[in-house]
XYZ file of C-alpha atoms in Angstrom:
680
model
C -8.197 -138.601 25.185
C -4.739 -139.995 25.781
C -1.894 -138.593 23.754
C 0.280 -141.685 23.817
C 1.847 -142.154 20.396
C 0.435 -138.838 19.157
C 2.593 -136.885 16.691
C 1.932 -133.152 17.240
C 4.823 -132.046 15.053
C 3.360 -133.939 12.105
C 0.001 -132.265 12.743
C 1.584 -128.815 12.793
C 3.594 -129.481 9.622
C 0.527 -130.763 7.760
C -1.557 -127.803 8.960
C 1.159 -125.346 7.956
C 1.434 -126.829 4.461
C -2.351 -126.865 4.005
C -2.813 -123.272 5.073
C 0.158 -122.172 3.009
C -1.278 -123.917 -0.041
C -4.724 -122.446 0.566
C -3.329 -118.949 0.925
C -1.205 -119.312 -2.199
C -3.907 -121.013 -4.247
C -6.354 -118.180 -3.813
C -6.808 -115.465 -6.392
C -3.788 -113.209 -6.851
C -3.674 -110.803 -3.950
C -4.083 -107.132 -4.657
C -1.121 -104.995 -3.772
C -0.695 -101.751 -1.902
C -0.658 -99.476 -4.948
C -3.788 -99.257 -7.093
C -4.827 -97.405 -10.217
C -6.972 -94.459 -9.107
C -7.377 -92.664 -12.425
C -6.474 -92.593 -16.081
C -6.534 -90.160 -18.977
C -8.410 -91.111 -21.083
C -10.678 -92.978 -18.680
C -12.071 -96.442 -19.235
C -14.603 -96.425 -22.094
C -14.082 -92.781 -23.094
C -14.956 -91.830 -26.671
C -12.803 -88.903 -27.831
C -13.376 -86.620 -30.750
C -9.639 -86.257 -31.356
C -6.648 -88.478 -30.664
C -5.027 -87.662 -27.301
C -1.409 -86.604 -27.098
C -0.633 -89.211 -24.426
C -2.110 -91.837 -22.127
C -1.552 -91.169 -18.411
C -2.119 -93.359 -15.328
C -2.488 -92.166 -11.723
C -1.712 -94.471 -8.770
C -2.557 -94.393 -5.081
C 1.053 -95.075 -4.023
C 4.511 -94.984 -5.498
C 5.235 -97.566 -8.189
C 8.196 -98.656 -10.287
C 7.638 -98.705 -14.055
C 9.803 -99.043 -17.149
C 9.442 -98.156 -20.816
C 7.565 -101.384 -21.514
C 5.294 -101.066 -18.476
C 2.675 -99.042 -20.379
C 1.620 -100.151 -23.866
C -1.083 -98.713 -26.135
C -2.382 -101.077 -28.832
C -4.466 -100.131 -31.853
C -7.577 -102.120 -32.947
C -5.327 -104.603 -34.759
C -3.119 -105.251 -31.724
C -0.167 -103.201 -32.983
C 1.687 -101.115 -30.433
C 1.331 -97.408 -31.242
C 2.790 -95.567 -28.231
C 6.208 -93.940 -28.504
C 7.810 -96.568 -26.227
C 9.218 -94.060 -23.735
C 7.677 -93.763 -20.270
C 6.891 -90.217 -19.136
C 7.275 -89.370 -15.453
C 4.368 -87.018 -14.702
C 4.627 -87.225 -10.895
C 4.083 -83.966 -9.049
C 4.165 -83.641 -5.266
C 2.018 -86.389 -3.795
C 0.495 -87.280 -7.185
C 1.961 -90.494 -8.654
C 1.413 -90.333 -12.401
C 3.091 -91.877 -15.457
C 2.263 -91.639 -19.132
C 3.172 -92.705 -22.653
C 3.166 -90.361 -25.649
C 1.098 -91.052 -28.749
C 1.900 -90.000 -32.331
C -0.426 -87.584 -34.162
C -2.926 -88.762 -36.734
C -4.113 -91.968 -35.060
C -7.104 -93.397 -36.967
C -10.512 -93.823 -35.410
C -11.283 -96.995 -33.466
C -10.946 -98.656 -30.076
C -7.492 -98.671 -28.436
C -6.306 -100.891 -25.594
C -4.047 -99.713 -22.766
C -2.173 -102.520 -20.955
C 0.018 -101.654 -17.958
C 2.093 -103.372 -15.306
C 3.984 -101.898 -12.347
C 5.638 -102.886 -9.083
C 4.165 -101.337 -5.969
C 6.412 -99.618 -3.459
C 5.684 -102.500 -1.051
C 7.137 -105.039 -3.540
C 3.891 -106.455 -4.979
C 3.222 -106.440 -8.744
C 0.054 -104.822 -10.110
C -1.341 -104.853 -13.622
C -4.466 -104.078 -15.610
C -5.928 -103.013 -18.943
C -8.692 -100.773 -20.260
C -9.930 -99.374 -23.578
C -10.843 -95.985 -25.025
C -12.028 -95.004 -28.493
C -11.256 -92.254 -30.991
C -14.189 -91.106 -33.116
C -16.346 -94.171 -32.445
C -15.897 -97.608 -30.827
C -14.804 -100.478 -33.040
C -13.863 -104.128 -32.791
C -10.403 -104.813 -31.432
C -8.112 -107.826 -31.609
C -5.501 -106.515 -29.170
C -4.067 -109.417 -27.118
C -4.287 -109.032 -23.342
C -2.317 -110.848 -20.594
C -3.907 -114.157 -19.667
C -3.207 -113.719 -15.943
C -2.688 -110.889 -13.522
C 0.788 -109.929 -12.377
C 1.870 -112.115 -9.502
C -0.524 -114.941 -10.379
C -0.125 -118.448 -11.761
C 2.256 -121.134 -10.464
C 5.032 -118.603 -9.873
C 2.741 -116.488 -7.720
C 1.631 -119.546 -5.758
C 5.231 -120.620 -5.115
C 6.179 -117.095 -4.098
C 3.355 -116.934 -1.552
C 4.322 -120.330 -0.109
C 7.894 -119.086 0.237
C 6.630 -115.954 2.019
C 4.681 -118.097 4.476
C 7.656 -120.362 5.146
C 9.883 -117.316 5.644
C 7.598 -115.994 8.385
C 7.407 -119.441 9.997
C 11.187 -119.912 9.874
C 11.760 -116.480 11.397
C 9.376 -117.237 14.267
C 11.055 -120.582 15.029
C 14.569 -119.134 14.824
C 14.007 -116.000 16.893
C 11.376 -117.368 19.272
C 13.281 -120.592 19.920
C 16.484 -118.704 20.695
C 14.571 -116.291 22.962
C 13.071 -119.259 24.829
C 16.546 -120.624 25.506
C 18.104 -117.311 26.578
C 15.193 -115.878 28.560
C 13.201 -118.838 29.825
C 15.326 -121.962 29.999
C 19.116 -121.799 29.458
C 19.377 -125.539 30.095
C 17.357 -126.108 26.891
C 20.500 -125.193 24.940
C 21.589 -128.810 25.613
C 18.258 -130.371 24.583
C 18.382 -131.895 21.106
C 14.716 -131.284 20.276
C 15.063 -127.547 20.954
C 18.345 -127.416 19.031
C 16.716 -129.067 16.023
C 13.782 -126.646 16.175
C 15.976 -123.518 16.081
C 18.344 -124.883 13.437
C 15.459 -125.947 11.226
C 13.911 -122.505 11.630
C 17.158 -120.987 10.352
C 17.265 -123.459 7.443
C 13.621 -122.816 6.465
C 14.109 -119.040 6.547
C 17.296 -119.281 4.494
C 15.771 -121.606 1.900
C 12.614 -119.493 1.590
C 14.677 -116.326 1.148
C 16.758 -117.881 -1.636
C 13.573 -119.134 -3.314
C 11.966 -115.686 -3.151
C 15.081 -114.116 -4.625
C 15.096 -116.546 -7.560
C 11.334 -116.188 -8.086
C 11.392 -112.404 -7.858
C 11.980 -111.690 -11.560
C 9.275 -114.025 -12.963
C 6.924 -113.045 -10.117
C 7.008 -109.369 -11.110
C 7.565 -109.937 -14.827
C 6.827 -112.760 -17.213
C 5.190 -115.139 -14.735
C 7.043 -118.071 -16.351
C 8.643 -120.613 -14.047
C 11.483 -121.186 -16.518
C 12.682 -117.612 -15.943
C 13.767 -118.534 -12.411
C 17.210 -119.303 -13.832
C 17.419 -116.157 -15.950
C 20.562 -114.451 -14.667
C 19.626 -111.178 -16.350
C 16.303 -111.102 -14.546
C 18.014 -111.983 -11.268
C 20.439 -109.112 -11.751
C 17.566 -106.712 -12.350
C 15.770 -108.024 -9.258
C 18.851 -107.372 -7.120
C 18.717 -103.696 -8.082
C 15.194 -103.232 -6.680
C 14.272 -102.447 -3.084
C 12.745 -105.916 -2.434
C 15.819 -107.575 -3.943
C 18.131 -105.536 -1.726
C 16.012 -106.499 1.296
C 16.295 -110.216 0.459
C 20.074 -109.980 -0.005
C 20.360 -108.140 3.306
C 18.339 -110.920 4.923
C 20.768 -113.541 3.619
C 23.727 -111.600 5.029
C 22.014 -111.325 8.404
C 21.264 -115.055 8.316
C 25.009 -115.681 8.076
C 25.408 -113.750 11.340
C 22.456 -115.709 12.752
C 24.254 -118.975 11.936
C 27.226 -117.833 14.031
C 24.845 -116.882 16.846
C 23.199 -120.327 16.770
C 26.610 -122.038 16.807
C 27.629 -120.139 19.950
C 24.226 -120.661 21.577
C 24.343 -124.442 21.205
C 28.111 -124.665 21.608
C 29.873 -122.485 24.154
C 26.678 -121.354 25.878
C 25.384 -124.927 26.153
C 28.683 -126.116 27.651
C 28.558 -123.279 30.171
C 25.208 -124.610 31.403
C 26.276 -128.246 31.476
C 26.297 -130.458 34.574
C 30.081 -130.242 34.848
C 29.770 -126.468 35.259
C 26.874 -126.712 37.707
C 28.687 -129.283 39.812
C 31.546 -127.054 40.965
C 31.805 -127.471 44.716
C 34.115 -124.571 45.595
C 32.356 -121.223 46.041
C 35.016 -119.234 44.180
C 34.893 -121.471 41.119
C 31.095 -121.523 41.142
C 31.037 -117.717 41.284
C 33.392 -117.450 38.316
C 31.264 -119.884 36.340
C 28.104 -117.951 37.127
C 29.716 -114.675 36.075
C 30.962 -116.227 32.837
C 27.482 -117.558 32.095
C 25.925 -114.160 32.772
C 28.410 -112.360 30.538
C 27.957 -114.889 27.747
C 24.168 -114.720 28.061
C 24.251 -110.912 28.008
C 26.423 -110.864 24.884
C 24.206 -113.382 23.129
C 21.113 -111.443 24.177
C 22.387 -108.147 22.770
C 23.781 -109.687 19.590
C 20.715 -111.852 19.052
C 18.377 -108.889 19.501
C 20.291 -106.877 16.925
C 20.252 -109.743 14.414
C 16.548 -110.451 15.031
C 15.649 -106.772 14.646
C 17.724 -106.562 11.466
C 15.925 -109.568 9.997
C 12.550 -108.032 10.876
C 13.645 -104.775 9.232
C 14.090 -106.600 5.904
C 10.312 -107.115 5.896
C 9.527 -103.619 7.138
C 11.652 -101.891 4.477
C 9.987 -103.745 1.580
C 6.408 -104.355 2.727
C 3.345 -102.256 3.628
C 5.155 -100.358 6.391
C 7.548 -98.736 3.915
C 4.843 -96.808 2.063
C 1.623 -95.010 2.810
C 0.995 -93.002 5.967
C 3.859 -92.230 8.372
C 6.462 -94.689 7.030
C 9.157 -93.308 9.362
C 7.070 -94.439 12.356
C 5.424 -97.440 10.734
C 8.669 -99.285 9.965
C 10.029 -99.433 13.564
C 6.534 -100.317 14.784
C 6.443 -103.155 12.254
C 9.831 -104.399 13.506
C 8.499 -104.484 17.090
C 5.381 -106.292 15.881
C 7.405 -109.012 14.145
C 9.700 -109.428 17.151
C 6.707 -109.863 19.463
C 5.096 -112.398 17.111
C 8.321 -114.399 16.910
C 8.925 -114.333 20.670
C 5.403 -115.542 21.369
C 4.807 -118.098 18.622
C 8.393 -119.331 18.282
C 8.784 -119.606 22.052
C 5.503 -121.508 22.124
C 6.901 -124.000 19.600
C 10.062 -124.427 21.702
C 7.968 -125.079 24.812
C 5.855 -127.569 22.855
C 8.801 -129.678 21.697
C 10.277 -129.482 25.203
C 7.077 -130.858 26.699
C 6.726 -133.666 24.147
C 10.268 -134.772 23.351
C 12.596 -133.002 25.734
C 13.448 -133.855 29.319
C 11.352 -132.643 32.203
C 10.689 -128.914 32.098
C 11.219 -127.159 35.417
C 8.535 -124.948 36.937
C 10.521 -121.716 36.657
C 11.044 -122.112 32.896
C 7.316 -122.411 32.189
C 6.537 -119.423 34.391
C 9.229 -117.319 32.690
C 7.803 -118.168 29.268
C 4.340 -117.231 30.509
C 5.628 -113.787 31.468
C 7.479 -113.391 28.141
C 4.345 -114.368 26.213
C 2.240 -111.897 28.197
C 4.691 -109.097 27.401
C 4.632 -110.078 23.732
C 0.833 -109.879 23.710
C 0.946 -106.352 25.154
C 3.377 -105.279 22.409
C 1.186 -106.936 19.766
C -1.910 -105.098 20.994
C -0.158 -101.712 20.917
C 1.565 -102.151 17.550
C -1.399 -103.952 16.001
C -3.765 -101.141 16.965
C -1.541 -98.592 15.255
C -1.131 -100.752 12.151
C -4.897 -101.307 11.953
C -5.587 -97.576 12.107
C -2.925 -96.930 9.469
C -4.131 -99.557 7.017
C -7.908 -99.472 7.627
C -8.735 -95.902 8.583
C -12.499 -96.295 9.206
C -14.936 -98.625 10.943
C -16.869 -99.281 7.730
C -13.708 -100.558 6.038
C -13.448 -103.399 8.578
C -16.416 -105.170 7.023
C -16.477 -103.557 3.595
C -12.998 -104.532 2.376
C -11.061 -107.779 2.025
C -8.253 -106.420 4.203
C -10.687 -105.435 6.952
C -12.368 -108.847 6.962
C -9.001 -110.625 7.116
C -7.994 -108.328 9.955
C -11.145 -109.276 11.874
C -10.282 -112.956 11.387
C -6.779 -112.285 12.701
C -8.097 -110.426 15.738
C -10.493 -113.289 16.439
C -7.685 -115.819 16.256
C -5.556 -113.732 18.605
C -8.439 -113.567 21.098
C -8.874 -117.351 20.951
C -5.115 -117.821 21.281
C -5.000 -115.571 24.344
C -7.919 -117.502 25.870
C -6.117 -120.818 25.365
C -2.950 -119.220 26.708
C -4.933 -118.297 29.820
C -5.761 -121.982 30.230
C -2.069 -122.772 29.930
C -1.340 -120.196 32.629
C -3.784 -122.014 34.906
C -1.967 -125.285 34.310
C 1.298 -123.466 34.946
C -0.048 -122.183 38.263
C -1.039 -125.689 39.290
C 2.355 -126.888 38.184
C 4.004 -124.336 40.435
C 1.874 -125.423 43.408
C 2.356 -129.149 42.845
C 5.172 -129.579 45.273
C 4.762 -133.319 45.432
C 5.457 -133.749 41.738
C 9.216 -134.226 41.128
C 10.322 -131.930 38.304
C 14.074 -132.168 38.456
C 16.724 -129.465 38.142
C 17.803 -127.719 34.986
C 21.171 -129.436 35.046
C 19.680 -132.880 35.404
C 17.124 -132.210 32.689
C 19.755 -130.931 30.298
C 21.913 -133.979 30.791
C 19.027 -136.425 30.397
C 19.227 -138.248 27.045
C 16.307 -138.345 24.664
C 14.846 -141.591 23.402
C 15.817 -142.619 19.902
C 13.057 -144.909 18.634
C 15.163 -145.923 15.637
C 17.690 -147.555 17.942
C 15.141 -149.960 19.434
C 15.193 -152.831 16.953
C 14.479 -155.954 19.011
C 12.864 -156.702 22.312
C 15.133 -157.206 25.320
C 14.270 -159.840 27.913
C 12.978 -158.401 31.146
C 15.731 -160.117 33.117
C 18.317 -158.188 31.082
C 16.912 -154.752 31.706
C 14.645 -154.691 34.785
C 16.423 -154.399 38.139
C 15.507 -156.828 40.877
C 13.004 -155.576 43.422
C 13.101 -155.923 47.174
C 10.276 -158.443 47.035
C 12.044 -160.877 44.741
C 15.737 -160.336 45.285
C 17.433 -162.370 48.033
C 20.988 -161.884 49.240
C 23.292 -164.520 47.863
C 25.471 -166.401 50.382
C 29.045 -165.349 50.546
C 31.351 -167.714 48.697
C 34.785 -168.705 49.915
C 37.552 -167.182 47.849
C 39.374 -169.717 45.756
C 42.670 -169.204 44.017
C 42.501 -168.991 40.249
C 43.647 -172.046 38.359
C 47.072 -171.930 36.871
C 47.093 -171.230 33.137
C 43.603 -172.537 32.598
C 42.964 -172.209 28.844
C 39.444 -171.148 27.747
C 37.111 -173.887 26.816
C 37.197 -174.445 23.070
C 33.370 -174.478 22.866
C 32.833 -171.160 24.770
C 32.009 -168.332 22.278
C 33.960 -165.089 22.607
C 31.884 -161.986 23.598
C 30.504 -160.089 20.601
C 31.264 -156.320 20.962
C 28.576 -155.341 18.410
C 25.950 -157.320 20.298
C 27.060 -155.766 23.569
C 26.813 -152.259 22.113
C 23.350 -153.035 20.723
C 22.179 -154.293 24.119
C 23.576 -151.172 25.768
C 21.672 -148.929 23.361
C 18.463 -150.896 23.906
C 18.840 -150.711 27.658
C 19.438 -146.944 27.500
C 16.402 -146.461 25.254
C 14.189 -148.548 27.527
C 15.436 -146.689 30.584
C 14.608 -143.364 28.915
C 11.190 -144.661 27.904
C 10.513 -145.679 31.539
C 11.471 -142.186 32.682
C 9.159 -140.620 30.114
C 6.271 -142.875 31.141
C 6.681 -141.797 34.733
C 7.057 -138.168 33.700
C 4.069 -138.185 31.341
C 1.863 -139.796 33.964
C 1.730 -136.418 35.700
C -1.817 -135.045 34.979
C -0.681 -131.436 35.381
C 2.051 -131.857 32.773
C -0.371 -133.710 30.486
C -2.902 -130.870 30.700
C -0.189 -128.310 29.990
C 0.948 -130.275 26.943
C -2.584 -130.338 25.540
C -3.163 -126.620 26.016
C 0.218 -125.705 24.520
C -0.501 -127.958 21.523
C -3.825 -126.177 21.029
C -2.016 -122.824 21.166
C 0.515 -123.948 18.574
C -2.228 -125.226 16.241
C -4.028 -121.876 16.383
C -0.690 -120.116 15.823
C -0.230 -121.998 12.531
C -3.553 -120.638 11.266
C -2.765 -117.171 12.615
C 0.525 -117.130 10.737
C -1.269 -118.026 7.490
C -3.763 -115.175 7.955
C -0.904 -112.765 8.730
C 0.853 -113.790 5.516
C -2.346 -113.201 3.553
C -2.687 -109.740 5.108
C 0.770 -108.721 3.911
C -0.245 -109.429 0.313
C -3.727 -107.877 0.468
C -4.531 -104.353 -0.598
C -5.011 -102.211 2.544
C -8.512 -101.006 3.254
C -7.543 -97.344 2.909
C -6.326 -97.943 -0.639
C -9.347 -100.016 -1.626
C -11.764 -97.356 -0.410
C -9.778 -94.608 -2.139
C -9.978 -96.536 -5.416
C -13.715 -96.986 -4.984
C -14.198 -93.292 -4.336
C -12.101 -92.366 -7.363
C -13.937 -94.846 -9.581
C -17.337 -93.597 -8.411
C -16.509 -90.039 -9.369
C -14.650 -90.863 -12.561
C -16.878 -90.963 -15.621
C -15.781 -89.933 -19.104
C -17.966 -86.798 -19.009
C -16.721 -85.689 -15.585
C -13.029 -86.385 -16.032
C -12.283 -85.707 -19.686
C -12.646 -81.853 -19.615
C -9.735 -81.709 -17.151
C -7.474 -82.746 -20.029
C -8.189 -80.646 -23.096
C -6.847 -80.705 -26.627
C -7.673 -77.325 -28.206
C -6.912 -76.720 -31.915
C -6.313 -73.066 -32.786
C -5.710 -70.909 -35.868
C -4.583 -67.289 -35.448
C -5.064 -66.641 -39.169
C -1.477 -65.682 -39.982
C 1.404 -67.626 -41.444
C 2.240 -70.537 -39.154
C -0.757 -69.682 -37.036
C -2.206 -73.190 -36.884
C -1.489 -75.616 -34.078
C -2.823 -77.505 -31.087
C -2.787 -76.644 -27.390
C -2.807 -79.435 -24.831
C -3.953 -78.421 -21.319
C -3.698 -80.817 -18.356
C -5.315 -79.671 -15.083
C -4.290 -82.048 -12.294
C -6.074 -83.163 -10.169
C -8.869 -80.883 -11.327
C -10.535 -80.467 -7.935
C -11.999 -77.385 -6.297
C -9.768 -75.438 -3.947
C -6.016 -75.057 -4.265
C -3.304 -77.499 -5.180
C -4.119 -77.819 -8.882
C -1.308 -77.876 -11.404
C -1.801 -76.743 -14.985
C 0.492 -77.981 -17.760
C 0.261 -76.493 -21.258
C 1.904 -77.734 -24.453
C 1.755 -75.935 -27.816
C 2.420 -78.050 -30.910
C 2.483 -77.379 -34.648
C 0.269 -79.377 -37.050
C 2.888 -82.158 -37.219
C 2.751 -82.617 -33.440
C 6.173 -81.099 -32.700
C 6.340 -78.751 -29.702
C 6.785 -75.087 -30.654
C 7.124 -71.772 -28.853
C 4.779 -68.833 -29.386
C 5.306 -65.213 -28.302
C 2.464 -65.201 -25.795
C -0.089 -67.512 -24.224
C -2.641 -66.782 -21.479
C -5.102 -68.954 -19.526
C -7.985 -67.905 -17.252
C -11.046 -69.517 -15.611
C -14.581 -68.103 -15.206
C -17.587 -69.491 -13.327
C -20.516 -67.425 -14.581
C -23.071 -69.138 -12.332
C -21.272 -67.813 -9.251
C -20.035 -64.572 -10.893
C -16.437 -65.638 -10.316
C -13.647 -64.665 -12.626
C -11.981 -64.383 -14.879
C -9.252 -65.831 -12.645
C -5.922 -65.565 -14.507
C -3.308 -68.310 -14.275
C 0.316 -67.223 -14.067
C 2.217 -69.495 -16.455
C 5.948 -70.022 -16.459
C 7.860 -71.179 -19.507
C 9.498 -74.557 -18.754
C 10.832 -75.565 -22.158
C 10.247 -75.368 -25.883
C 6.480 -75.294 -26.299
C 5.809 -76.069 -22.610
C 4.331 -73.914 -19.816
C 3.151 -74.800 -16.325
C 1.548 -73.222 -13.250
C 1.323 -74.558 -9.683
C -1.263 -73.820 -7.022
C -4.098 -72.970 -9.399
C -7.064 -71.862 -7.260
C -10.613 -72.847 -8.273
C -12.641 -71.933 -5.168
C -15.840 -73.923 -5.710
C -16.920 -76.896 -7.823
C -18.954 -76.314 -10.942
C -18.792 -75.992 -14.712
C -16.007 -73.501 -15.292
C -15.124 -71.882 -18.607
C -11.468 -72.034 -19.596
C -10.187 -69.258 -21.885
C -6.980 -69.821 -23.855
C -5.352 -66.928 -25.707
C -2.531 -67.774 -28.159
C -0.523 -65.110 -30.037
C 1.725 -66.308 -32.837
C 2.967 -62.902 -34.119
C 2.660 -59.212 -33.351
C -0.753 -59.095 -35.051
C -2.067 -62.682 -35.103
C -3.809 -64.074 -32.042
C -6.916 -66.034 -31.138
C -8.898 -66.907 -27.987
C -10.494 -70.328 -27.599
C -12.912 -71.331 -24.807
C -13.775 -74.737 -23.364
C -15.928 -75.934 -20.468
C -14.219 -77.741 -17.582
C -16.164 -79.661 -14.920
C -14.532 -79.268 -11.514
C -15.581 -81.596 -8.662
């Protein structure tokens, strides 16, 4: 099928918008952090009101005082309004205190947090005191990060990745593969538009950040208070850093298409003297080296703004994962962005020399090797098991991405074959870099009217005959112009000159595009670029999808978390020693409540009003009668008024352990209470 009149850029733009809209219009993507446990658990029915509600997460999260709300059956907020940080070691846990004397009924817990990789998470569950009841507590109508704001934010994320690839990959194509392309307008427009898209998407993400993680209302985009709060977060700092680096990138682009382009112009290449040509070559090398080093630093810095705020910054081995993620993004940009630069060069630019295509082929091959190495590590880090590849949304998306990469490499192999034929086609005139760079591009808008063939087509040898020489005649003296002869119109002359230049360029392109090798290369490169658009959409979706490791961990925690199994790990034990002031309540929290070591026990003693109080002595021990283990005493340390804790509590085997609590309130008044604790 002929490609005459075909508009590949329009196809790529339409495909990019469609895939961006599809990715953003899907259900709100799960984030890296997930709720792995709660106390009380979903659906628990408690005999007594708990002292607090606590949530446990798979990864670090950011929460505020209003991030966790407990609502009574009538929808009234009953928590104390102050977030409690219960994190210990690798356990990420937050809670909210509850007042004593809560009436029976069903209570609703609504929570919202921001994952360490910048994505918002939210949820709600219920528990009951005494017996379940009807509840009228209002719940959020949409998940955090959803709605129109979430859709716009995901579109901006997609455009940011696309802009980065065009900016970095296009510049790499010019510096590494084809320096003469710095004078080609189509390549210049591609790189500059990549910078503009990345800048605009970054500003949009910064403005959308507050409503994206908070209210979800589009009107809050212009809330300066919310913007100020967003700037104080890690994702906000990353976006601001990206804008600062884009200012440096603008200077880089100006030098690349200014001084560097002039250094590779025909006037520089045409120096006849050897000494001058040597100086010019040295100046070009030095300028190219400086741009290469500076551009690499800027490109790596821009990639780091994603690595420091996305999946790489949390989870397993973040110190290694972040530089690996930077290398991955650089390789993606060099391959896909360079591919876009080659595409516009083949369709709209002047003739591309053999060496430039071969250099890009080598750069793309190196990028693929880096992608395979870094992608393998990232897959192991985020997936963790073979079953997760097909059993989780992240794993299935990853398989789609791998499939697209395989197809893209196969099409790239076809392009390499065309490149090899191009290199062997010695009879096909390709032109030099200097001539190609100086060749003007056709401007269809300038061709307004048809030009007669006699005004534009040169005479051929078959039709042109030499005119006889005419005898020179002296000019007439003071011959005035004829009054009926019209004066030449300069506007018309300029218009004819533009039309002739456009037609001459069109003739050159027709001759150039008639080359079957070049036409085959154009088709294969267009196919590569079309697949790359889809691949970029899948990559964007992966960055907003909960990793397979996290999803499987949540499933495992949910499978083993029932009210009967989990509730005994958090005990509220009333006691009465019989003496004056001998009544009170002991709250014991065994976290995580698993067999083996690593458990932490927290104990709080409160008076009947719920206020923490000290007692002269308190002891805790565990006994497993079925295995004839124990009693195993727990060494408590006093951490504050009415609070004790112990780390590294050892419970060797799972089973139904008996917890013994001894409380002494005076020299003569003490009591021992026992409770059963199920340890997994």
